[in-house]
């Protein structure tokens, strides 16, 4: 029995695919307007773990992850950086290329489909037209909105009540929707900009894109829809409303949400300004150290990021690499791995809601035993390498790179010392220590 926590029921449920031996998996992808951060990295490592696990279980998995390459934030970025919002594809192209390199470095298997929204506008327009035909959406002065009233089950995924959501909600001046909870499927733009539709020129809203792409690539009913917990409302709730209104069938049978990455007790997000870019962290750490750090936490729990915890994870990861270094990766059958006591315990943790943290606990408890039993070590390495996706190559010890941000702190501390402001100098030293840097003053 294999279980996963399904947000729809709020419970751990036994996983069964809709079709025997086949699983369809959709994960919401990035909006390529800025570098991806380690919250994204954690999310995509979580779904990569799920993907690898399903493959190990013998499923043929079709994995689709989109790029939201048209969006307010992307247009704003193109306007501010390039002086022209219509040059947004240049920004998107650069960020997508960087993101794909980072996913490769983190050993995340590329999804079978990685569709870009801008390549699928006719598909999205057709989806919206059908929603209008069925009375679930309406046009209002060139915009199209989804009508929440037309879908009585609205709120079932995120456990929100429509009457509570309505409290205090008002249609703002200038908005063209009838009900404050209705959301945009199509946004009107001036004549000749973006795409031509039956409602005039415009561009799609965010939520409709995932509904349209998921149904096109994976079908009207999919096995697993995933994403970060921050996408649950309104994005995923709206996807459910759109897809189920159109087909009359349940959209995803499992909704899997990874817990958020927090920094200083707040969600890591661009809008809060407290993000750590994957690029910056990979200047100081090996990608496999970062992946190991994520896998030490259960995918479903929130995770508080700290450099000292990451450093601790690096030490453990190096220990693991040394222990399994001279061992060949096993090619045992699933049945064989389930018959050996230690690997059976490791797999039991994965069967129980993908508990990678528990699995690693079993490995570390048994490191001494593995030294004496090459065949067992080889079986353990097979699971850690193939399912957890850890490459297990010994990471060379390296000096940490000094980023411009760190250099600025060092300079500020030097200035404070020159002015004999010891309190300030000590405060900066503490800050640098927290960030994983050791400060040694020359005598
Ligand atoms: Zn989505």
XYZ file of C-alpha atoms in Angstrom, residues 99-405:
307
model
C 16.012 27.548 -14.563
C 16.480 24.475 -16.757
C 20.202 24.435 -15.973
C 19.462 24.692 -12.279
C 16.922 21.855 -12.425
C 19.538 19.735 -14.202
C 22.122 20.585 -11.535
C 19.611 19.533 -8.862
C 19.193 16.230 -10.743
C 15.482 16.829 -11.390
C 14.327 14.719 -14.328
C 12.894 16.939 -17.100
C 9.129 16.542 -17.388
C 7.961 14.846 -20.593
C 6.017 18.020 -21.484
C 7.163 21.548 -20.613
C 4.616 23.672 -22.472
C 4.798 27.428 -22.641
C 1.531 29.307 -22.344
C 2.303 31.604 -25.294
C 2.481 28.573 -27.626
C -1.075 27.547 -26.683
C -3.244 30.655 -26.942
C -5.836 29.138 -29.402
C -6.261 26.195 -27.031
C -6.916 28.563 -24.120
C -9.365 30.652 -26.168
C -11.335 27.487 -27.079
C -11.446 26.482 -23.393
C -12.860 29.902 -22.475
C -15.407 29.793 -25.319
C -16.712 26.468 -24.038
C -17.029 27.844 -20.514
C -19.085 30.758 -21.864
C -21.282 28.375 -23.887
C -21.992 26.334 -20.780
C -22.913 29.413 -18.754
C -19.855 29.330 -16.461
C -18.214 32.476 -17.793
C -19.272 35.823 -19.219
C -17.784 38.597 -21.278
C -17.767 42.103 -19.912
C -16.353 44.895 -22.076
C -13.600 42.775 -23.623
C -12.702 40.909 -20.417
C -13.991 37.414 -19.674
C -14.683 36.267 -16.111
C -15.469 32.937 -14.529
C -18.742 33.076 -12.625
C -18.224 31.632 -9.139
C -22.014 31.336 -8.681
C -22.119 28.806 -11.505
C -19.949 26.306 -9.599
C -21.558 25.452 -6.238
C -18.589 23.333 -5.138
C -16.243 26.349 -5.184
C -13.971 26.207 -2.132
C -13.913 22.417 -1.784
C -10.170 22.067 -2.352
C -8.909 24.882 -0.137
C -11.759 24.421 2.372
C -12.931 28.000 2.015
C -16.557 28.966 2.301
C -17.906 31.230 -0.384
C -20.068 33.178 2.081
C -16.982 33.876 4.221
C -14.914 34.857 1.198
C -17.676 37.270 0.213
C -17.531 39.096 3.538
C -16.016 42.486 2.877
C -15.321 41.692 -0.794
C -16.467 44.399 -3.206
C -16.165 44.905 -6.930
C -13.582 47.710 -7.103
C -14.177 50.832 -9.211
C -12.995 50.129 -12.765
C -13.471 46.367 -12.445
C -15.884 44.905 -14.931
C -16.959 41.742 -13.143
C -20.393 41.204 -11.635
C -19.328 39.451 -8.462
C -16.179 40.279 -6.433
C -15.093 36.614 -6.332
C -15.303 36.122 -10.106
C -11.856 35.881 -11.647
C -10.448 36.820 -15.045
C -10.066 34.232 -17.794
C -9.211 36.816 -20.449
C -7.865 40.324 -19.966
C -8.618 43.037 -22.481
C -5.638 44.851 -24.018
C -5.474 47.710 -26.491
C -6.120 47.061 -30.201
C -3.258 45.176 -31.851
C -1.471 44.058 -28.677
C -1.032 40.415 -27.656
C -3.635 38.084 -29.176
C -6.885 38.453 -31.077
C -9.846 36.629 -29.573
C -13.633 36.528 -30.061
C -13.754 39.258 -27.354
C -11.175 41.516 -28.974
C -7.444 41.843 -28.320
C -6.062 40.618 -25.022
C -4.248 37.910 -23.108
C -5.224 34.998 -20.876
C -5.516 35.083 -17.092
C -3.170 32.877 -15.069
C -5.537 30.173 -13.761
C -7.064 29.183 -17.105
C -3.630 28.380 -18.529
C -3.010 25.407 -16.217
C -6.529 24.000 -16.721
C -6.158 24.191 -20.503
C -2.621 22.776 -20.632
C -3.317 19.945 -18.171
C -6.353 18.760 -20.115
C -4.584 19.064 -23.468
C -1.464 17.124 -22.462
C -2.816 14.750 -19.817
C -6.573 14.502 -20.327
C -9.742 15.768 -18.635
C -9.023 13.678 -15.552
C -5.537 13.444 -14.147
C -4.050 11.395 -11.341
C -1.956 13.960 -9.491
C -1.844 17.730 -9.568
C 0.960 19.260 -7.565
C 2.330 22.588 -6.489
C 3.516 24.628 -3.542
C 1.069 25.232 -0.718
C 0.958 28.938 -1.658
C -0.776 27.982 -4.934
C -3.687 26.257 -3.206
C -5.835 29.360 -3.079
C -6.904 30.908 -5.327
C -4.900 29.300 -8.154
C -5.718 25.619 -7.643
C -9.231 26.292 -6.412
C -9.842 28.210 -9.621
C -8.338 25.429 -11.735
C -10.813 22.984 -10.152
C -13.719 25.339 -10.868
C -12.753 25.845 -14.519
C -11.903 22.235 -15.370
C -14.790 20.584 -13.554
C -17.315 23.112 -14.883
C -16.221 22.261 -18.375
C -16.041 18.473 -18.151
C -18.486 17.694 -15.340
C -15.884 15.210 -14.031
C -13.407 15.363 -11.123
C -10.237 17.062 -12.445
C -7.357 15.657 -10.359
C -7.916 12.725 -8.048
C -4.913 13.648 -5.894
C -3.869 17.203 -5.033
C -0.402 17.161 -3.518
C 1.049 20.309 -1.944
C 4.579 20.697 -0.685
C 5.128 22.724 2.477
C 6.544 26.199 2.059
C 10.125 27.266 2.562
C 10.281 29.930 5.230
C 12.974 32.411 6.067
C 12.836 34.271 9.389
C 9.406 32.700 10.003
C 7.916 34.154 6.820
C 7.056 32.538 3.524
C 9.912 33.036 1.067
C 8.515 35.141 -1.752
C 9.616 37.766 -4.191
C 6.936 40.164 -3.011
C 8.222 39.969 0.584
C 11.778 40.472 -0.647
C 13.151 37.623 1.470
C 14.255 35.201 -1.184
C 17.497 33.323 -1.720
C 18.042 32.626 -5.423
C 19.100 29.097 -6.414
C 21.943 30.687 -8.351
C 23.332 32.375 -5.246
C 23.169 29.295 -3.052
C 24.844 27.149 -5.721
C 27.818 29.510 -5.654
C 28.484 28.277 -2.139
C 27.068 24.759 -2.071
C 27.006 21.693 -4.262
C 23.517 21.141 -5.768
C 23.411 17.646 -4.235
C 24.023 19.145 -0.775
C 20.988 21.364 -1.284
C 18.903 18.436 -2.572
C 19.926 16.341 0.438
C 18.962 19.217 2.776
C 15.452 19.302 1.259
C 15.082 15.514 1.439
C 15.938 15.535 5.145
C 12.530 17.206 5.577
C 9.154 15.666 4.817
C 7.844 17.280 1.618
C 4.558 18.140 3.256
C 5.954 20.076 6.243
C 6.952 23.708 6.180
C 10.726 24.110 6.227
C 12.608 26.902 7.985
C 15.719 27.696 6.004
C 18.961 28.298 7.860
C 22.592 28.258 6.760
C 23.644 26.371 9.873
C 21.112 23.596 9.113
C 22.304 23.518 5.513
C 25.906 23.225 6.728
C 24.817 20.366 8.990
C 23.149 18.690 6.009
C 26.384 19.065 3.995
C 28.334 17.218 6.690
C 25.796 14.366 6.732
C 25.702 14.199 2.951
C 29.491 13.960 2.760
C 29.431 11.148 5.318
C 26.905 9.299 3.202
C 28.980 9.816 0.032
C 32.108 8.488 1.741
C 30.233 5.458 3.099
C 28.843 4.489 -0.317
C 31.664 5.749 -2.513
C 33.288 2.453 -3.469
C 30.007 0.599 -3.801
C 28.331 -0.144 -7.141
C 24.763 1.069 -7.649
C 22.572 -2.018 -7.310
C 20.251 -3.273 -10.019
C 18.007 -5.307 -7.750
C 14.322 -5.873 -8.464
C 11.690 -4.127 -6.369
C 10.792 -7.496 -4.842
C 14.390 -8.129 -3.853
C 14.695 -4.692 -2.193
C 11.456 -5.349 -0.331
C 12.824 -8.658 0.951
C 15.992 -7.260 2.590
C 15.221 -5.962 6.091
C 17.054 -2.607 5.830
C 15.935 -1.655 2.321
C 12.401 -2.839 3.160
C 12.369 -0.389 6.087
C 13.651 2.384 3.824
C 10.888 1.713 1.287
C 8.267 1.492 4.032
C 8.973 5.149 4.808
C 8.404 6.135 1.192
C 5.199 4.110 1.038
C 3.979 6.137 3.986
C 3.398 9.515 2.301
C 6.823 9.782 0.684
C 8.757 10.183 3.925
C 12.286 10.764 2.614
C 13.411 12.011 6.051
C 12.483 8.676 7.626
C 14.246 6.785 4.836
C 17.480 8.717 5.417
C 17.194 8.028 9.141
C 17.311 4.272 8.431
C 20.375 4.701 6.204
C 22.324 6.655 8.833
C 21.411 4.187 11.589
C 22.951 1.424 9.505
C 26.089 3.034 8.059
C 28.345 0.682 10.064
C 26.467 -2.402 8.881
C 26.825 -1.239 5.276
C 30.621 -1.140 5.595
C 30.588 -4.866 6.284
C 28.025 -5.889 3.702
C 28.769 -4.768 0.147
C 25.648 -6.332 -1.364
C 23.420 -4.560 1.119
C 25.327 -1.291 0.616
C 24.767 -1.655 -3.095
C 21.010 -2.118 -2.560
C 20.887 0.942 -0.295
C 22.823 2.969 -2.853
C 20.344 1.931 -5.554
C 17.453 3.479 -3.583
C 19.313 6.619 -2.524
C 20.683 7.201 -6.038
C 17.653 6.250 -8.127
C 14.698 7.316 -5.990
C 16.087 10.136 -3.843
C 18.058 11.293 -6.886
C 21.306 11.894 -4.960
C 24.363 11.445 -7.167
C 26.571 10.437 -4.201
C 29.815 11.709 -5.691
C 32.233 12.983 -3.072
C 31.892 16.752 -2.945
C 35.267 18.516 -2.833
C 35.674 20.834 0.154
C 35.727 24.337 -1.196
C 36.251 27.833 0.033
C 33.008 29.724 0.068
C 32.682 32.301 -2.654
C 32.273 35.890 -1.548
C 29.152 37.384 -3.127
C 28.826 41.191 -3.589
C 26.298 41.192 -0.761
